[in-house]
Tab-separated table of C-alpha atoms and ligand atoms in Angstrom:
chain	number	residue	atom	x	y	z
A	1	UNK	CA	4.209	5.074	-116.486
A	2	UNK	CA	0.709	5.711	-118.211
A	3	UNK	CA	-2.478	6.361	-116.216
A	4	UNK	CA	-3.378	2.543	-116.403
A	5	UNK	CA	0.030	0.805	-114.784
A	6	UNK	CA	-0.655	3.428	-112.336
A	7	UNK	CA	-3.666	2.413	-111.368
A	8	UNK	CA	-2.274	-1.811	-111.628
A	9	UNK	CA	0.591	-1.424	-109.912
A	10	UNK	CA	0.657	-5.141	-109.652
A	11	UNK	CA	-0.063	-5.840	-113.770
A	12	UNK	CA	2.037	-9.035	-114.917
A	13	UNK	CA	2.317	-10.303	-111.454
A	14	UNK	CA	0.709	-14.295	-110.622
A	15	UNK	CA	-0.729	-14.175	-106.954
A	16	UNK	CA	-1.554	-17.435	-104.954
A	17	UNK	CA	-3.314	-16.894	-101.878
A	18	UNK	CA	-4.012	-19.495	-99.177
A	19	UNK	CA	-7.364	-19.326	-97.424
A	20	UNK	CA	-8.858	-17.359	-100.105
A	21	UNK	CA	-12.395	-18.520	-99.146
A	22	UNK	CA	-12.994	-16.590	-96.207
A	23	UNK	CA	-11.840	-13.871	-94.110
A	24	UNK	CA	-8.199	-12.152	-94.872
A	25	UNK	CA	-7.734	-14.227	-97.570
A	26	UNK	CA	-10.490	-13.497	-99.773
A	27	UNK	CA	-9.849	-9.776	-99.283
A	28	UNK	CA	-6.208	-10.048	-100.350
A	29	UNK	CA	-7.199	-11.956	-103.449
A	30	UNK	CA	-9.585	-9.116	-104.060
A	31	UNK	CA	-7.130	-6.539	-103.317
A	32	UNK	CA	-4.453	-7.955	-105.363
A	33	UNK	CA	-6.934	-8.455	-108.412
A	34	UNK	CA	-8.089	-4.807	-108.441
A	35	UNK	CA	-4.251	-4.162	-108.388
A	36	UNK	CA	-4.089	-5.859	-111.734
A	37	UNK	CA	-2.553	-9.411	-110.245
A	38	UNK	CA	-3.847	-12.416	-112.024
A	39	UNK	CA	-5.328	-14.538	-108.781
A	40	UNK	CA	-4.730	-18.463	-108.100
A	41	UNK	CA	-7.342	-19.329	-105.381
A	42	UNK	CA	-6.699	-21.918	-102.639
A	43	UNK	CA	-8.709	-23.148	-100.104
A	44	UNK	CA	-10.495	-26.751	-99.376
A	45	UNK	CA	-14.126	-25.131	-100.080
A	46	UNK	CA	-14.294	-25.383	-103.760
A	47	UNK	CA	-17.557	-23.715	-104.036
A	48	UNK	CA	-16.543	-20.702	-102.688
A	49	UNK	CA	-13.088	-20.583	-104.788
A	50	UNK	CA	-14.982	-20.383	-107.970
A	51	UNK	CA	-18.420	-18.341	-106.963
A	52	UNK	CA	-14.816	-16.043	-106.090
A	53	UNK	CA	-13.222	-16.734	-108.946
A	54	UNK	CA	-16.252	-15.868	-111.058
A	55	UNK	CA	-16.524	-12.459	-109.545
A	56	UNK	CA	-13.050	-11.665	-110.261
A	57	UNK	CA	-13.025	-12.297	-113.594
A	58	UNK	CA	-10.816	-13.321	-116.334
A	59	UNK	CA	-7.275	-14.185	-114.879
A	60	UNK	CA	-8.762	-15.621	-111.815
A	61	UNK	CA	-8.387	-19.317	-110.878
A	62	UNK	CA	-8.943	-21.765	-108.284
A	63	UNK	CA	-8.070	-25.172	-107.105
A	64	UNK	CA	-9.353	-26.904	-103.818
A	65	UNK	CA	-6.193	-27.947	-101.512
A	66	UNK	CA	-5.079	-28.687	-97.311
A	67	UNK	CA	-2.332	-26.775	-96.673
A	68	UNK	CA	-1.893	-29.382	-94.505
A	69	UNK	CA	-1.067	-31.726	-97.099
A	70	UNK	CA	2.617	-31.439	-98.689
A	71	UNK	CA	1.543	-33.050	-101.903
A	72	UNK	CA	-0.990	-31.072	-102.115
A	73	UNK	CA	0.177	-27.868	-101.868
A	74	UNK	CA	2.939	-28.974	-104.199
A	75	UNK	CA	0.812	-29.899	-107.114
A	76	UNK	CA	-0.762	-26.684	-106.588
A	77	UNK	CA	2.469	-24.919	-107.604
A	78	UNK	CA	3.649	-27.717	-109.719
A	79	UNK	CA	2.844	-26.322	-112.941
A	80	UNK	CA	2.699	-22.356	-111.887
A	81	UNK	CA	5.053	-19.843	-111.262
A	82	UNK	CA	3.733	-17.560	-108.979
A	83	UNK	CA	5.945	-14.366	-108.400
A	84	UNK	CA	3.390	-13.296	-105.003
A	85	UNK	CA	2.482	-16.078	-102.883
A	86	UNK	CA	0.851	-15.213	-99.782
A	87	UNK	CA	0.316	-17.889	-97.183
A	88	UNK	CA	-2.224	-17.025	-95.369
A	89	UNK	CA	-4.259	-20.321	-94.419
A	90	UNK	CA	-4.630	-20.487	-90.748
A	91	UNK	CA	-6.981	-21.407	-87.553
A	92	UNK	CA	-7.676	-21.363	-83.954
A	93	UNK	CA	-8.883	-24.184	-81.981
A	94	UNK	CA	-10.250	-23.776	-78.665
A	95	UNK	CA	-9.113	-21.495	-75.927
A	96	UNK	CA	-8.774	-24.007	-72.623
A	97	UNK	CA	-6.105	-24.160	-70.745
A	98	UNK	CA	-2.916	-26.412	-71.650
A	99	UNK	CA	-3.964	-29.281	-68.863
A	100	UNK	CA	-7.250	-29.272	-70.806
A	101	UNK	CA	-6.545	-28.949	-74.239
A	102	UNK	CA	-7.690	-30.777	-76.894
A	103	UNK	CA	-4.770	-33.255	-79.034
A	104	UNK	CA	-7.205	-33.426	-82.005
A	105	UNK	CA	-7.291	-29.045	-82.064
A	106	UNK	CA	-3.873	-28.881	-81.233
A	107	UNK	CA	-2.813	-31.140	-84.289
A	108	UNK	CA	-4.799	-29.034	-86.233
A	109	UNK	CA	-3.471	-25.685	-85.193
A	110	UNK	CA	-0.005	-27.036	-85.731
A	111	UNK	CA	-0.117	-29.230	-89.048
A	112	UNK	CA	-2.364	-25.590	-90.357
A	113	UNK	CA	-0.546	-23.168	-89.424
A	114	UNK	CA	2.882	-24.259	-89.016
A	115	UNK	CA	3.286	-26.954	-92.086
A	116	UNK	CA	0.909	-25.622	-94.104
A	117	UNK	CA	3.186	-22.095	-93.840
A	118	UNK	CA	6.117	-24.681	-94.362
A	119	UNK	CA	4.712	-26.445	-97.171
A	120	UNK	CA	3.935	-23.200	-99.406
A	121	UNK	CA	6.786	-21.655	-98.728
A	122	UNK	CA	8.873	-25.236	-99.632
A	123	UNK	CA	7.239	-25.233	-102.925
A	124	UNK	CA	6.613	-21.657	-103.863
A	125	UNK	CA	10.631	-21.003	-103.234
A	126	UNK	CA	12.389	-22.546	-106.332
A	127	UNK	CA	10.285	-20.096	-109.358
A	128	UNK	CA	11.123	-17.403	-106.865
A	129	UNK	CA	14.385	-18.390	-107.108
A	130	UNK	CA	14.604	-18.660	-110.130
A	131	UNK	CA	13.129	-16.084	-111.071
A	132	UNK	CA	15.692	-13.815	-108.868
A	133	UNK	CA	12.556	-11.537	-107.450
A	134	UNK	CA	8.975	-11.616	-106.274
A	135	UNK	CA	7.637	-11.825	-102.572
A	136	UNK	CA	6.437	-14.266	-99.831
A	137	UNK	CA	4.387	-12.958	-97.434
A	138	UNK	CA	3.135	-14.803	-94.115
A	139	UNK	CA	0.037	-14.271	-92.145
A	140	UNK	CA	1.624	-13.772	-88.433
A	141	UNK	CA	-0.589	-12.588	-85.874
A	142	UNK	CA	0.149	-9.896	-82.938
A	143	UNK	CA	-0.424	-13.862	-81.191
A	144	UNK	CA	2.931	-14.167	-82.706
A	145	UNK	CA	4.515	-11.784	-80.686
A	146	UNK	CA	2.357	-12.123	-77.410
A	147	UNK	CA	0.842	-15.256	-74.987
A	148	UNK	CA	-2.595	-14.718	-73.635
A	149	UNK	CA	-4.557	-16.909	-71.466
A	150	UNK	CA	-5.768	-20.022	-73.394
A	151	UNK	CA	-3.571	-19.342	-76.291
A	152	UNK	CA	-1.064	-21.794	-75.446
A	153	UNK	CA	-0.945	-23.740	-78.860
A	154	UNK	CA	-2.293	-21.091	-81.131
A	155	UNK	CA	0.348	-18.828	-79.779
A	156	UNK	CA	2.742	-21.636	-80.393
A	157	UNK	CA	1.471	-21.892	-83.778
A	158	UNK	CA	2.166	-18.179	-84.586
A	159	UNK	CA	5.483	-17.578	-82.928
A	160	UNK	CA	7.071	-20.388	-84.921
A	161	UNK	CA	5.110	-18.288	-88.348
A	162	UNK	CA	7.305	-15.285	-87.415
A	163	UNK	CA	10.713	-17.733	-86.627
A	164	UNK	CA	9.942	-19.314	-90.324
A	165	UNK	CA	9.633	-15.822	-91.387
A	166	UNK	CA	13.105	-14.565	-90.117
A	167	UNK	CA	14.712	-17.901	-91.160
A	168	UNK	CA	13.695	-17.353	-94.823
A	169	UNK	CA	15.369	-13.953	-94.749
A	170	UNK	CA	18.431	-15.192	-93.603
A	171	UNK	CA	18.350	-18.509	-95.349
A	172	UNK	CA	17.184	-17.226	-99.138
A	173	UNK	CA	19.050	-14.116	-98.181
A	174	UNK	CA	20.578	-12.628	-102.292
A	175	UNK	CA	18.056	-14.534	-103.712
A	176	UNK	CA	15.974	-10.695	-104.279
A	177	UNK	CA	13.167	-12.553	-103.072
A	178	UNK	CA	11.479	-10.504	-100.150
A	179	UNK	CA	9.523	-12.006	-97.040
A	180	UNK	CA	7.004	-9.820	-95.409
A	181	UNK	CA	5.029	-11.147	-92.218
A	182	UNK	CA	1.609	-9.548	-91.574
A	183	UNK	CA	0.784	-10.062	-88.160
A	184	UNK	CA	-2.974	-8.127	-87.163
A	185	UNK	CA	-4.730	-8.150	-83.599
A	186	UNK	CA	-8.465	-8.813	-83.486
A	187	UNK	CA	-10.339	-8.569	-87.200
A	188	UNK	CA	-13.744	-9.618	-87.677
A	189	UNK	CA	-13.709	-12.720	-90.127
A	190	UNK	CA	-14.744	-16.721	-89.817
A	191	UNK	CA	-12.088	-16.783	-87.440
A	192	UNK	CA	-13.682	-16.388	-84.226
A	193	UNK	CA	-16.294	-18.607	-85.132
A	194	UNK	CA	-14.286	-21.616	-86.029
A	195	UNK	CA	-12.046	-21.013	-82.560
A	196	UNK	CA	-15.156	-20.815	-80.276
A	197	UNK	CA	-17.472	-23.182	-82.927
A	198	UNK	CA	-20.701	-20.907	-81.716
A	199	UNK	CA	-21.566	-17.971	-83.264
A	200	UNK	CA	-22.506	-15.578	-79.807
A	201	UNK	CA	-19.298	-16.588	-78.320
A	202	UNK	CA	-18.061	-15.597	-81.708
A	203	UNK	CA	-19.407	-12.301	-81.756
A	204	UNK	CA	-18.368	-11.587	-78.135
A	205	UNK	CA	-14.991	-11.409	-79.297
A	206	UNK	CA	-15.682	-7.976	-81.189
A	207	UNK	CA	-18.486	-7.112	-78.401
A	208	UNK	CA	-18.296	-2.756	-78.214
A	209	UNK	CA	-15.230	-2.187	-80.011
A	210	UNK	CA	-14.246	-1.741	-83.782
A	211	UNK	CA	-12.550	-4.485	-84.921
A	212	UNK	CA	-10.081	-4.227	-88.094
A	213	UNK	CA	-11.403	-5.639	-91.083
A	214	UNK	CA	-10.573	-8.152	-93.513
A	215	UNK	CA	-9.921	-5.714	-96.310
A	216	UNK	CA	-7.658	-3.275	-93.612
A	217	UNK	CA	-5.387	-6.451	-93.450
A	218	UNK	CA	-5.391	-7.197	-97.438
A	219	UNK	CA	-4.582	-3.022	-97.849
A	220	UNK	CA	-1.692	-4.023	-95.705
A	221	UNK	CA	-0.424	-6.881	-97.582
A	222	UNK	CA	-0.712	-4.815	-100.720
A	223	UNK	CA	1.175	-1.925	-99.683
A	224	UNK	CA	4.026	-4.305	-98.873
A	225	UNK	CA	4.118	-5.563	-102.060
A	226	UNK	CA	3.736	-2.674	-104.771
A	227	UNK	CA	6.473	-1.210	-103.128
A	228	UNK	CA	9.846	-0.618	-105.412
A	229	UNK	CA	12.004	-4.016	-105.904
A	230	UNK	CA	14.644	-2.492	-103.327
A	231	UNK	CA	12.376	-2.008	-100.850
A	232	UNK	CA	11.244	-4.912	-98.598
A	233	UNK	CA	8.393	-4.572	-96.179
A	234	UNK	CA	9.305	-6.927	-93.683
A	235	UNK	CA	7.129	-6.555	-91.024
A	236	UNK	CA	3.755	-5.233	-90.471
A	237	UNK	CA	1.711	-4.919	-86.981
A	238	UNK	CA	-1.754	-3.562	-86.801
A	239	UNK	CA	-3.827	-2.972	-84.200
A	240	UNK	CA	-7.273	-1.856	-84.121
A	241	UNK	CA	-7.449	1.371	-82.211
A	242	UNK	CA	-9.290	-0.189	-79.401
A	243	UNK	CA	-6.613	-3.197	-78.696
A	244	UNK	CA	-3.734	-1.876	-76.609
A	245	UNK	CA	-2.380	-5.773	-76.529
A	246	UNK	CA	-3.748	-9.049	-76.735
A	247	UNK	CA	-4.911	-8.831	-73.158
A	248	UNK	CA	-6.373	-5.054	-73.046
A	249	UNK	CA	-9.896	-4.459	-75.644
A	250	UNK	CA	-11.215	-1.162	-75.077
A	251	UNK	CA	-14.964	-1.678	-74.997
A	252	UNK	CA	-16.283	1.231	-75.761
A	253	UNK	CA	-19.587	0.388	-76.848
A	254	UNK	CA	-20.278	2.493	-80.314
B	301	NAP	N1	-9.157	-12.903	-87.519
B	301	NAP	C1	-8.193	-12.488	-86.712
B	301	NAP	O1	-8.446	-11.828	-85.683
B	301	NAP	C2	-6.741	-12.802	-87.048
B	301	NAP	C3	-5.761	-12.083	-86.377
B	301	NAP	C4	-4.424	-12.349	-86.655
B	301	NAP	C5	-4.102	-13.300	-87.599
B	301	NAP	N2	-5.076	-14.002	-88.236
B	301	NAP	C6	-4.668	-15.012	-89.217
B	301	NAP	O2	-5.179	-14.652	-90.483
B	301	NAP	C7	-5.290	-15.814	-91.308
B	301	NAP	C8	-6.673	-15.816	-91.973
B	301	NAP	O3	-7.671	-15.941	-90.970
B	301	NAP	P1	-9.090	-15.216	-91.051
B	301	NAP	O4	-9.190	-14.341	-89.873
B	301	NAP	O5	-9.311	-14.660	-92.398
B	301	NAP	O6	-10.052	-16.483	-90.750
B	301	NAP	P2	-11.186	-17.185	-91.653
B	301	NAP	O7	-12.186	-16.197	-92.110
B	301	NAP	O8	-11.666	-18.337	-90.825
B	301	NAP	O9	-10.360	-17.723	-92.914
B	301	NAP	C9	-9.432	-18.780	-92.785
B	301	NAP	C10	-9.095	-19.308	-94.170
B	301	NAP	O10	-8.110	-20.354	-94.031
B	301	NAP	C11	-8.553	-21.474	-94.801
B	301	NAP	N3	-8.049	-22.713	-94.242
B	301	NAP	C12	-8.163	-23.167	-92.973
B	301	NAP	N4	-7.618	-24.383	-92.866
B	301	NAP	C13	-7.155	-24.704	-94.106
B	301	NAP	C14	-6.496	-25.845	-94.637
B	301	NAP	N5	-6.185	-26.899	-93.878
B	301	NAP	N6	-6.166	-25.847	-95.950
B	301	NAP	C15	-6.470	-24.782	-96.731
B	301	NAP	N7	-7.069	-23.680	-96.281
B	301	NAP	C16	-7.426	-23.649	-94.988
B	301	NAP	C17	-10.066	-21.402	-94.760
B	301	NAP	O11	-10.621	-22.044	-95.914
B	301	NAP	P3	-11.325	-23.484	-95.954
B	301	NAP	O12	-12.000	-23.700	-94.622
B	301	NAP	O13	-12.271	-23.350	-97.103
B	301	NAP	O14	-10.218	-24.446	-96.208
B	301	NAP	C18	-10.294	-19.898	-94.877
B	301	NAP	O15	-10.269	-19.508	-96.229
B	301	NAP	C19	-5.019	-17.004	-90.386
B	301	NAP	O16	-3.683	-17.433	-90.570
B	301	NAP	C20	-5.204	-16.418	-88.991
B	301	NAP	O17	-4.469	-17.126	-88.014
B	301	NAP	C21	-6.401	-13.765	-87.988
């Protein structure tokens, strides 16, 4: 290997990320650029795709889709194969309690994070099939793994990412494809703000502790995948120091 494919361990691969406007996503598609992937940019704000897109460079491309929309997402990989999809597109809604929650926020949690996982992964899967390698990875969440008060649907939402998850492995199991889920606790992104929908109660969230950030999480997601063709990264949890679960944030103030 010569100094250069050292240095793009991902050169020749075709990324699609989900969500790339904001947050994780547009750190991964970062990420995965500097690692020499050519970058397909989804989202449903355009305008950030291509002001994106334009600082990526040559390679880089971007079309406006809801992953809540099967067609959508299918034209997206209609005329693509990608060989490194990751399906990251997600939200919160709210934090009441069940008895109070909202059917319009829970719809949206649900048809985003649940179908939209489902619909990428439905029409990402035949070029990885065919092509007999390349790597799915799902944006999980340590909400995934554990309830907290006013979760309800979001954690919902999250442990049915991780069930998809293990079903692919076992259903596309010799295909060589691998299936990673990335599943972080609290990082500092859009996220908060779109849950709570006002910008205090947004920052609250990360109030005297260190957060992870957005480009911790896309490190993460590229480790997984510049790792040899045998080797499948199939689940990653990380915490920021501070967050013993999602119930305990050490608030330590600096
Ligand atoms: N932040 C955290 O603490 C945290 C922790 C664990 C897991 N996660 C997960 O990480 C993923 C990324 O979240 P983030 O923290 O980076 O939040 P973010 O900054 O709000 O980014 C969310 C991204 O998802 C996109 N998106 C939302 N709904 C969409 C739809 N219907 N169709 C297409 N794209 C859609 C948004 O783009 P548009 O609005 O432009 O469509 C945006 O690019 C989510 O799955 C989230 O559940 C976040």
């Amino acid at each position: 290997m010569n100094d250069q494919q050292a240095q793009s361990p991902l050169a020749g691969r075709r990324a699609v990320v989900t969500g790339a406007s904001s947050g994780i996503g547009r750190a991964t598609a970062r990420a995965l650029s500097a690692a020499g992937a050519s970058v397909h940019l989804v989202a449903r704000r355009e305008d950030r795709l291509r002001e994106l897109a334009e600082e990526l460079g040559p390679g880089t491309t971007c079309a406006a889709a809801d992953v809540r929309d099967a067609a959508a997402v299918a034209e997206v990989f209609a005329d693509q194969a990608f060989d490194l999809v990751v399906a990251n597109a997600g939200l919160g809604r709210g934090v009441a309690p069940l008895h109070e929650g909202d059917t319009d926020d829970w719809a949206d949690m649900i048809d985003t994070n649940v179908k939209g996982v489902l619909h990428t992964a439905r029409a990402a899967l035949p070029a990885l099939r065919a092509a007999g390698r390349g790597d799915l990875v799902v944006l999980g969440s340590v909400a995934g793994r554990q309830v907290y008060p006013g979760g309800n649907v979001y954690n919902a939402s999250k442990h049915a990412v991780r069930a998809i998850y293990e079903a692919l492995r076992l259903d596309e199991f010799g295909s060589g494809v691998r299936f990673t889920t990335v599943d972080p606790g609290l990082v500092e992104t859009e996220f908060s703000l779109v849950r709570l929908g006002d910008q205090e109660a947004a920052d609250r969230v990360y109030d005297g502790m260190t957060p992870l950030t957005p480009e911790d999480v896309a490190d993460a997601i590229c480790y997984a995948v510049t790792r040899p063709p045998h080797v499948n990264i199939g689940e990653i949890v990380l915490w920021p120091t501070e967050q013993a679960s999602t119930r305990d944030v050490h608030r330590s103030g600096h």
